[in-house]
Short mmCIF file of C-alpha atoms and ligand atoms in Angstrom, two decimals:
data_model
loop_
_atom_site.label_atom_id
_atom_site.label_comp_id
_atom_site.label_asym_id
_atom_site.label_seq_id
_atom_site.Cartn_x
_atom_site.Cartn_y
_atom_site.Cartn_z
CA UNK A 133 102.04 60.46 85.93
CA UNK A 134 105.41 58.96 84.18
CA UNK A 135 106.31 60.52 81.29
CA UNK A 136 108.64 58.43 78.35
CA UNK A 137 111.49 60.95 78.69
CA UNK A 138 113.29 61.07 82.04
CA UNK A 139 112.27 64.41 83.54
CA UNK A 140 114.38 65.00 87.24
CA UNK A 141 112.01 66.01 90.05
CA UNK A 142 113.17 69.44 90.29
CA UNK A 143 112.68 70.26 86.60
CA UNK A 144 110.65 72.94 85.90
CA UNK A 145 108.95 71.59 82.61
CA UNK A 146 107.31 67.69 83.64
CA UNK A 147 103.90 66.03 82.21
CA UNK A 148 102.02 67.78 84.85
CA UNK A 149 102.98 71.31 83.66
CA UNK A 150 103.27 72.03 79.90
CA UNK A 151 103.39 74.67 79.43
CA UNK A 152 102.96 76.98 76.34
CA UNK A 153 105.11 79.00 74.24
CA UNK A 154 106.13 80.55 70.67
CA UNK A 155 109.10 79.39 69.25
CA UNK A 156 111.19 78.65 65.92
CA UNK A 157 114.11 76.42 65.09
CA UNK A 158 114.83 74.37 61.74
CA UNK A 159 114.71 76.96 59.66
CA UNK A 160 110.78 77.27 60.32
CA UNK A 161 109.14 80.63 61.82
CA UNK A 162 107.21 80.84 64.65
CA UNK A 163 104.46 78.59 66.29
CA UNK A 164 103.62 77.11 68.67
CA UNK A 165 104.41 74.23 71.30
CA UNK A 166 104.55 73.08 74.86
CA UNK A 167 107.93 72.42 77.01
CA UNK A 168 108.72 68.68 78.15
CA UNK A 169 111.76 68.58 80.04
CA UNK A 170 114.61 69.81 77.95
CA UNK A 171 112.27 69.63 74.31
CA UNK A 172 109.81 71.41 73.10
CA UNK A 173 107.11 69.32 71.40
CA UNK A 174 106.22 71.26 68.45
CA UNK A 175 102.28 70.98 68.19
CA UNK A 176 102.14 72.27 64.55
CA UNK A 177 103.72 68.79 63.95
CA UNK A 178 101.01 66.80 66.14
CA UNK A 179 98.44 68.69 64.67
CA UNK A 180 99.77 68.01 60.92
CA UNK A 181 99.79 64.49 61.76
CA UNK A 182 96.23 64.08 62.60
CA UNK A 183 97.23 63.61 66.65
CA UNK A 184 95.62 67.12 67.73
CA UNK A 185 92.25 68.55 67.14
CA UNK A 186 93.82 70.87 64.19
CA UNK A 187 92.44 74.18 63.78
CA UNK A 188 94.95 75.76 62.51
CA UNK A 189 96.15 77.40 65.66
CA UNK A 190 98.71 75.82 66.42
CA UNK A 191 100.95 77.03 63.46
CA UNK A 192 100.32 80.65 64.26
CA UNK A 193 103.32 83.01 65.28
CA UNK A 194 101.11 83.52 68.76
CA UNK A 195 98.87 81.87 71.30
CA UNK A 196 96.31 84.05 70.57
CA UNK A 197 93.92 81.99 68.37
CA UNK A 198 94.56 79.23 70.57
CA UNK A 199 93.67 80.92 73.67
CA UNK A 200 90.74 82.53 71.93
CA UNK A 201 89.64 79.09 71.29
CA UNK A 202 88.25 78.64 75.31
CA UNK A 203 88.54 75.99 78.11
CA UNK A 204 86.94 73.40 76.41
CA UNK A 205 89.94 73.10 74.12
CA UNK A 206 92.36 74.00 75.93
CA UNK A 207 91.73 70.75 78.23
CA UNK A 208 91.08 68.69 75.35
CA UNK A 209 94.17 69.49 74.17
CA UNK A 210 95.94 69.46 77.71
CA UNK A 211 94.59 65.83 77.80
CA UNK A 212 95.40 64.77 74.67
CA UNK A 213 99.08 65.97 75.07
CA UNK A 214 99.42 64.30 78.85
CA UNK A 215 98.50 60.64 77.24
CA UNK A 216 100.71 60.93 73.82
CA UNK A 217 103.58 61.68 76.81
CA UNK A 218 102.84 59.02 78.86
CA UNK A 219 105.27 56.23 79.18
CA UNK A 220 102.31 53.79 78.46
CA UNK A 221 101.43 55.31 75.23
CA UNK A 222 103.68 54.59 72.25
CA UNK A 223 102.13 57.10 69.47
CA UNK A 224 104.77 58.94 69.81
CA UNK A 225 107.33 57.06 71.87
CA UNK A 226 107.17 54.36 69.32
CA UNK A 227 107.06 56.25 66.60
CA UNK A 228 111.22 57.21 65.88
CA UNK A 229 110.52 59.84 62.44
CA UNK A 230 107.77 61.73 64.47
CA UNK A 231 109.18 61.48 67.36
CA UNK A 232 112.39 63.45 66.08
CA UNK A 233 110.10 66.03 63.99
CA UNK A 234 108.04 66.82 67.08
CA UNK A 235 110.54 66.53 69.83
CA UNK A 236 113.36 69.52 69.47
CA UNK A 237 115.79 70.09 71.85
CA UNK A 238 115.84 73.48 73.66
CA UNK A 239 119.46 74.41 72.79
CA UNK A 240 117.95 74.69 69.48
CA UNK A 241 115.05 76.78 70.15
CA UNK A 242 114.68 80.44 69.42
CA UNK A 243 112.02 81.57 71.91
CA UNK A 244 109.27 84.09 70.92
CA UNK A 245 106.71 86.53 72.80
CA UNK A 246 104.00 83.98 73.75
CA UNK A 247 101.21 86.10 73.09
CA UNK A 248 100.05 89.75 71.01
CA UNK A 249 99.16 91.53 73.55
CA UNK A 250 96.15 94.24 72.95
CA UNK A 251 96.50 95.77 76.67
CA UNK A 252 98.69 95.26 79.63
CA UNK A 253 97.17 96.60 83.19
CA UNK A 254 99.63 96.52 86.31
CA UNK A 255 98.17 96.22 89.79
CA UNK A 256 99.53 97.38 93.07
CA UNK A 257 98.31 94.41 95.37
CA UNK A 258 101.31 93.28 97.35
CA UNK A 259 100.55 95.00 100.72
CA UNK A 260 104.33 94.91 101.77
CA UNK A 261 105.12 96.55 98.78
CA UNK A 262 102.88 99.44 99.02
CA UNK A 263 103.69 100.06 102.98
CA UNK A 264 107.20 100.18 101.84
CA UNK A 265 106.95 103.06 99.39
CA UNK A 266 104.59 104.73 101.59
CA UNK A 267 106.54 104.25 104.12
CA UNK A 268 110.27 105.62 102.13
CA UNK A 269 108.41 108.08 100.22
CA UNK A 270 104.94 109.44 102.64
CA UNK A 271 104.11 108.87 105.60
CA UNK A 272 106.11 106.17 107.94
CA UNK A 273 103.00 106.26 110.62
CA UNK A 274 100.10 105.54 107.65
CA UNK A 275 102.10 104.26 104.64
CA UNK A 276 98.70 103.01 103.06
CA UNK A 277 96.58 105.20 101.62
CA UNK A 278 92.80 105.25 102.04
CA UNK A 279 91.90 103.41 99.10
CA UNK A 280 94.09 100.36 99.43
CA UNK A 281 92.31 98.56 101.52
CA UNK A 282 89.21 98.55 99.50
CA UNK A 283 90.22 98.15 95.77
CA UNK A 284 93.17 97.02 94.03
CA UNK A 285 94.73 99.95 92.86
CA UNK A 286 95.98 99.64 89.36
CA UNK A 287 96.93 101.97 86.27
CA UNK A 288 96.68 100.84 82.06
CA UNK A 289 100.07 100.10 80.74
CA UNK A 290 101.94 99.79 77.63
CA UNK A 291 101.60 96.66 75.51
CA UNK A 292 103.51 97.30 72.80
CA UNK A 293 107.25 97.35 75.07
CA UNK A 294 106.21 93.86 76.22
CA UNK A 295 109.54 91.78 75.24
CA UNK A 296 110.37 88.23 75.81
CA UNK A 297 113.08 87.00 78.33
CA UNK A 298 116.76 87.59 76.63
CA UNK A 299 115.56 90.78 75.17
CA UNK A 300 118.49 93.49 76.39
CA UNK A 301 116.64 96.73 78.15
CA UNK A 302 118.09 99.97 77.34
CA UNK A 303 117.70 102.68 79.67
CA UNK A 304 116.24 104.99 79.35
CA UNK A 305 116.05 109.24 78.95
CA UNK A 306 114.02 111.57 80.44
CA UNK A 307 112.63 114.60 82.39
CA UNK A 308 113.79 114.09 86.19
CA UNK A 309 114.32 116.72 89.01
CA UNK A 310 116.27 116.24 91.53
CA UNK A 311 115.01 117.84 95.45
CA UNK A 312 117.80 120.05 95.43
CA UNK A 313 117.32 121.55 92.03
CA UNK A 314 115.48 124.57 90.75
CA UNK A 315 114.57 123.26 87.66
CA UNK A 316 114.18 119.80 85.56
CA UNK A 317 117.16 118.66 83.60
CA UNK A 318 116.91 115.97 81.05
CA UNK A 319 119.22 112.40 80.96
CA UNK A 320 119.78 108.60 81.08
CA UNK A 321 117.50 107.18 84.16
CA UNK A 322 120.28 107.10 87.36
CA UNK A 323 117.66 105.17 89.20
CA UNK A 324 117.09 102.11 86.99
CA UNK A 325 115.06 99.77 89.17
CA UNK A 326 113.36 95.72 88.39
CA UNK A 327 110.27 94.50 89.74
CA UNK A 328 109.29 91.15 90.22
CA UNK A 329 106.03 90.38 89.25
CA UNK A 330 103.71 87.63 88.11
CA UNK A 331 101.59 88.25 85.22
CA UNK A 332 98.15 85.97 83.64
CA UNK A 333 96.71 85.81 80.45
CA UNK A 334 93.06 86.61 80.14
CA UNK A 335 91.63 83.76 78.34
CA UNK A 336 87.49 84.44 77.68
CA UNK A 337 86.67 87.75 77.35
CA UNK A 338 83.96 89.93 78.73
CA UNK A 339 81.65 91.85 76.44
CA UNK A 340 81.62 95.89 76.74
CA UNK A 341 79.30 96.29 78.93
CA UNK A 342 79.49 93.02 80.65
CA UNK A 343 81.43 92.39 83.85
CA UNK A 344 83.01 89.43 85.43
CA UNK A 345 82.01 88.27 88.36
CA UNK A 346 84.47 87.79 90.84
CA UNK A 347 83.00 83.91 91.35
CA UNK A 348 83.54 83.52 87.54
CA UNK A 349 87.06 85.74 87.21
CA UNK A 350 88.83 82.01 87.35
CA UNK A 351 86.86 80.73 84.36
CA UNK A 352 88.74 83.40 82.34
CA UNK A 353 92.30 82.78 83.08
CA UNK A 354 94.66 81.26 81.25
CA UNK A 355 97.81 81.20 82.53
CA UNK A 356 100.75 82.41 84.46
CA UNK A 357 104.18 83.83 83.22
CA UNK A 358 106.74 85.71 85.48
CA UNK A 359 106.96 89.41 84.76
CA UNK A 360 109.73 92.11 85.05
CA UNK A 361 108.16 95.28 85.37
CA UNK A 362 111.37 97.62 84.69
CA UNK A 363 111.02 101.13 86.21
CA UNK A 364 112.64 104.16 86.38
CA UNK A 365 112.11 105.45 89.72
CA UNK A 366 113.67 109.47 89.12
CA UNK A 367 111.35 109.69 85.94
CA UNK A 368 108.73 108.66 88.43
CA UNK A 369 108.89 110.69 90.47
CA UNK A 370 108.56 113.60 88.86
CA UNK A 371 106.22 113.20 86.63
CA UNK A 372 103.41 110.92 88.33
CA UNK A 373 101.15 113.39 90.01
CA UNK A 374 98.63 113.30 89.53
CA UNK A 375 98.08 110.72 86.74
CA UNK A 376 100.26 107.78 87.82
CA UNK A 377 103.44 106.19 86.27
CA UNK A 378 103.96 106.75 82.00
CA UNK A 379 107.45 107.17 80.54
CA UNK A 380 108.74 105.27 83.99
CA UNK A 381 107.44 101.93 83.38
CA UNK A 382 106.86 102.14 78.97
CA UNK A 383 110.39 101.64 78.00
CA UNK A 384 110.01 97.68 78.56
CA UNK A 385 108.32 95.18 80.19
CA UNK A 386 109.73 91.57 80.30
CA UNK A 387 108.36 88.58 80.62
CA UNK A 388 108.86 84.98 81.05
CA UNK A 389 108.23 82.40 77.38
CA UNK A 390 106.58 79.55 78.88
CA UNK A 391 102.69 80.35 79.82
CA UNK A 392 101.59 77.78 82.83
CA UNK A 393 97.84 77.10 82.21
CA UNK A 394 96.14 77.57 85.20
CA UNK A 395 95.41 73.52 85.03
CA UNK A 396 98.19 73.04 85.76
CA UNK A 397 98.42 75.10 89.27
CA UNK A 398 95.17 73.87 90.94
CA UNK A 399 96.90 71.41 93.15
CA UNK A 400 98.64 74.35 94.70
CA UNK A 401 95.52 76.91 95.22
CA UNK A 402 95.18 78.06 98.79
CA UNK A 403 93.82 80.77 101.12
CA UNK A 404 95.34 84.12 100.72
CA UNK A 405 96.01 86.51 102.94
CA UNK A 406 92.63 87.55 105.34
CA UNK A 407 91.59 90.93 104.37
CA UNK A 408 90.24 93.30 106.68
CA UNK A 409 88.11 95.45 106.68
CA UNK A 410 86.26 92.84 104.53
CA UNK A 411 85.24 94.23 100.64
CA UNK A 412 82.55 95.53 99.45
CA UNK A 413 80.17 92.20 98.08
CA UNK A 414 81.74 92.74 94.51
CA UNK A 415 84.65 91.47 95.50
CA UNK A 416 84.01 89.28 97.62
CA UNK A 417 85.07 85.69 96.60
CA UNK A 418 85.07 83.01 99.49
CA UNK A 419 87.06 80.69 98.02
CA UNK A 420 90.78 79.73 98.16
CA UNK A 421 92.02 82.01 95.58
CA UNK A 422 95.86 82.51 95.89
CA UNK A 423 98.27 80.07 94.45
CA UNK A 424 101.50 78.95 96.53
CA UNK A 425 104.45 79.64 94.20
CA UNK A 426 107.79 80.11 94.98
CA UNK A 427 109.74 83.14 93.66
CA UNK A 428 113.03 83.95 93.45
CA UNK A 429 115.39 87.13 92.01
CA UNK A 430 119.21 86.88 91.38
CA UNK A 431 120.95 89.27 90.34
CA UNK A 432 124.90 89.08 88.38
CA UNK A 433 126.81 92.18 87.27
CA UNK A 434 129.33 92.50 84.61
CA UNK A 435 131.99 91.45 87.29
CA UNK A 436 130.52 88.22 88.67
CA UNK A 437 130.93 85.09 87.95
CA UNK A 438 127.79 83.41 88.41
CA UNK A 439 124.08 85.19 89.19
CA UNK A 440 123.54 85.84 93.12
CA UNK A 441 120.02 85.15 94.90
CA UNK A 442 119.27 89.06 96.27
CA UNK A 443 115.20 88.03 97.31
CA UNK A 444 113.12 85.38 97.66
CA UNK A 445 109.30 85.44 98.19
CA UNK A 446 105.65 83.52 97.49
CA UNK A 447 102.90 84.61 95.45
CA UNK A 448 100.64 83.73 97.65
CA UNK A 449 101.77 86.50 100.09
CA UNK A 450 99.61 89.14 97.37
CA UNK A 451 96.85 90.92 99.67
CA UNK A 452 94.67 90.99 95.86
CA UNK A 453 93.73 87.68 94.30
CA UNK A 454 93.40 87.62 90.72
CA UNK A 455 90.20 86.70 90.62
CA UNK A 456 89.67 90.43 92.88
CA UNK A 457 91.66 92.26 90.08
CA UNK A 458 89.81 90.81 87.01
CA UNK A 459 86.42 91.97 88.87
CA UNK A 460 87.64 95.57 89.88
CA UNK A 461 89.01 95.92 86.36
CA UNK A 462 85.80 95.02 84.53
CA UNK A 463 82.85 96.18 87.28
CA UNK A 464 82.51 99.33 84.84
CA UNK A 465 81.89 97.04 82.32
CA UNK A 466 85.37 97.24 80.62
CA UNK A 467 85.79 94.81 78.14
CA UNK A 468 88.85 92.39 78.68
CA UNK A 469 90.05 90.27 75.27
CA UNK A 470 91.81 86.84 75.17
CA UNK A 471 95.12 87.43 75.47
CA UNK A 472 95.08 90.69 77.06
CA UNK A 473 97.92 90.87 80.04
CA UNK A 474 97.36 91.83 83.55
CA UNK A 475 99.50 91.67 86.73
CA UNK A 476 100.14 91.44 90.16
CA UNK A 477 102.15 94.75 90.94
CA UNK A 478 105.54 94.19 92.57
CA UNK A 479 105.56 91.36 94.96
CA UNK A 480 107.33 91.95 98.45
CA UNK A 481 107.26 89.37 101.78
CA UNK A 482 107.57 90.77 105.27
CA UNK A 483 111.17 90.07 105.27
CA UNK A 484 113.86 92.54 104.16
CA UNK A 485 115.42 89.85 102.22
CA UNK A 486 111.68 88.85 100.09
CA UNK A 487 111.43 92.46 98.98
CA UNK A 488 110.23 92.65 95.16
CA UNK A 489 112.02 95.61 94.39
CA UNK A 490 115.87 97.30 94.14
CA UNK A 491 114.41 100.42 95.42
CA UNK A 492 112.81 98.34 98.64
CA UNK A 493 116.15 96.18 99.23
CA UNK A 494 118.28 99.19 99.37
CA UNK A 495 116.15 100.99 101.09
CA UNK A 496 116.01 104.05 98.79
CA UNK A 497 119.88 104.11 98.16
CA UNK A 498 119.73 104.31 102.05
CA UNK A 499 121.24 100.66 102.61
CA UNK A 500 122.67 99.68 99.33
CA UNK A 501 122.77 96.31 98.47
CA UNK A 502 126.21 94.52 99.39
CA UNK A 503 127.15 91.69 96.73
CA UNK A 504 129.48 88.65 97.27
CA UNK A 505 132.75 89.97 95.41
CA UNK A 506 132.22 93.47 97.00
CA UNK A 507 130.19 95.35 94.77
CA UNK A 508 127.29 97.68 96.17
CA UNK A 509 123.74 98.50 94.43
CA UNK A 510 121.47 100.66 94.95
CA UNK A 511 120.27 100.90 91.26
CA UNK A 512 120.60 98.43 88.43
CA UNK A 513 124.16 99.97 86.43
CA UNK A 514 124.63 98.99 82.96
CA UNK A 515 125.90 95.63 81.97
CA UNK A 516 123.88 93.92 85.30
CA UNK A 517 121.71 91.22 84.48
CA UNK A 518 118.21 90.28 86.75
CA UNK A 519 116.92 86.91 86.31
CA UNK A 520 113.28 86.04 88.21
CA UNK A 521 112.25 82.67 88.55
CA UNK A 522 109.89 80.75 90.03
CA UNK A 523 107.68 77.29 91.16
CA UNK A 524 105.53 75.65 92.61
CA UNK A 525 106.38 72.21 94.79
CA UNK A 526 104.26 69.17 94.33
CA UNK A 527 104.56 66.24 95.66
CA UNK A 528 107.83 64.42 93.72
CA UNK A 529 107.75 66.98 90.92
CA UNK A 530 107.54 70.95 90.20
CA UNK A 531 105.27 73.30 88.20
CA UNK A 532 107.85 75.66 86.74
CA UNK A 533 107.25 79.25 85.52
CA UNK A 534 110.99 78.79 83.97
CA UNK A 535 112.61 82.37 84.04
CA UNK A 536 112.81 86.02 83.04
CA UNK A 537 115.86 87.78 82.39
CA UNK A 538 117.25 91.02 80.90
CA UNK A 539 120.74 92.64 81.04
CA UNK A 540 120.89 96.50 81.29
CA UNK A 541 122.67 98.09 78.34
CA UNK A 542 123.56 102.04 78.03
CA UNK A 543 120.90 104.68 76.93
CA UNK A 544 121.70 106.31 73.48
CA UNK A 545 123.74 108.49 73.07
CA1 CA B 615 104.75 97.28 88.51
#
């Protein structure tokens, strides 16, 4: 599938990905466009020139509307986009004023949060992940607890601190306790931690009432984007009995600007882990339902020169498929809206060096993390930056989920 602008194999962004995002340059505000090797192709400018199926969505600040707007569309527009790139197809190649109206360069982009998110739900389904806090902070002998073999255990978080990659995270204040003390005291988070995550974009929604089934969750995704679930791990811990995490994880939640429809990621579908004991029929799907994607987290402080790879692990390591989560979270008949945000929970491998998590690869401040110039972690510190990335390898080219990345900066004063 040649596309008219050379595109290396390992690029994240060919004609078999586009993927979606919000951006502005030119002096115009936000809308919205796909990303084609280093361009964006601005789709407010296709659409204006009678080349898309114009509904107006495409020159709104979000993907909402267009998400909203169901499968049908969304492959007629996939398909419409993947022959005006083609190197056979001379629309647009052929056509030098539109081609420099619709075809920006990224250095010139100013990228946006891809999508208004009404509500954000984090999962807990990467089974490493949850033997390795139960392991640091319960029980070493039975780390799991009863439940998590039979649901994927999950808790409603905060839309509204969603930010886009670049966004700087402050840390946060709060209520902690240390084990030693008799009382609470009240500070900046010392135990700053990242969390890498995958997140998707509920496409159709489910009326109240109504659930999904979990052989019809896939018809009601719409795409991936790489998440960084910050966390402060001392505010957690003392305040998330018995309700779960709050001020912890609501300070800000990062993700990734490029959505990757799922389209795009059905070549790399395959079985997930086996789960036993099997699940009650609700969620039981039968099919291949995890996706093999590559995932990587580097990490630079103030002092380094360049970012340093601290983890890498696969998606399709996570014990909970999506199509599992989208069921559990809608089998009381919870209604789920286009565009609302759910995702994976932390993502650990078996290895020591695939763990999703600060708090996992330093073992609780037990093994601190040992950097290339000398430099020790056990927690993020101010000024250190975490970039996640990640892909999927096809044959000859790459689905990219691009990257996520945030730099610490010091709590107010
Ligand atoms: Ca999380």
């Amino acid at each position: 599938m040649p596309c008219f602008l050379p595109i290396p194999a390992d690029h994240p962004f060919p004609i078999q990905n586009l993927p979606y995002g919000v951006f502005s340059a030119r002096e115009k505000g936000p809308r919205v466009g796909v990303a084609i090797g280093d361009y964006v192709l601005d789709l407010s400018v296709l659409s204006e020139a009678g080349l898309l199926p114009s509904y107006g969505v495409f020159a709104e600040p979000s993907l909402n509307a267009f998400i909203a707007s169901g499968r049908d569309f969304w492959n007629e527009v996939r398909a419409t986009l993947q022959y005006l790139l083609d190197e056979e197809t001379t629309t647009l190649s052929g056509n030098r004023r539109l081609r420099t109206r619709a075809l920006i360069p990224v250095q010139e982009l100013t990228m946006h949060l891809p999508v208004a998110v009404g509500d954000y739900t984090d999962f807990y389904s990467s089974k490493q992940h949850a033997i390795n806090v139960g392991t640091m902070f319960r029980d070493k002998n039975n780390p799991l607890l009863p439940n998590w073999l039979h649901l994927p255990v999950a808790y409603h978080g905060r839309a509204s601190s969603l930010v886009v990659s670049g966004a700087p995270i402050r840390r946060p204040r709060g209520q902690t306790k240390r084990p030693e003390a008799a009382t609470p005291g009240f500070g900046p988070s010392l135990e700053l931690d990242f969390e890498l995550e995958i997140g998707y974009f509920v496409g159709q929604g489910n009326t109240l009432g109504e659930p999904i089934s979990v052989t019809d969750a896939q018809q009601h995704l719409f795409g991936l984007v790489l998440v960084n679930d910050w966390s402060a791990r001392d505010l957690q811990r003392w305040e998330y009995v018995p309700l779960g995490p709050f001020l912890a994880k609501n300070f800000s939640t990062s993700i990734s600007p490029w959505v990757v429809p799922m389209a795009a990621l059905q070549p790399f579908r395959v079985a997930g882990p086996k789960q036993d004991p099997p699940p009650l029929p609700y969620l039981s799907d039968g099919q291949d339902c995890a996706y093999d994607i590559a995932l990587e987290i580097k990490l630079q402080t103030a002092a380094m020169a360049n970012a340093y790879t601290i983890s890498r692990t696969n998606f399709k390591e996570m014990y909970w498929s999506m199509n599992q989560q989208l069921a559990h979270h809608t089998v009381t008949g919870c209604n789920l809206r286009p565009g609302d945000l759910l995702a994976s929970g932390t993502l650990s491998g078996a290895e020591k060096n695939s763990y999703g998590s600060l708090l996992e690869l330093a073992w609780g401040g037990k093994e601190p993390l040992e950097l290339p110039n000398g430099e020790r972690r056990s927690f993020l510190e101010d000024g250190d930056t975490v970039i996640l990335t990640g892909y999927a390898q096809g044959d000859g080219y790459r689905i990219g989920l691009g990257e996520v990345r945030g730099t610490i900066v010091s709590a107010p004063s």
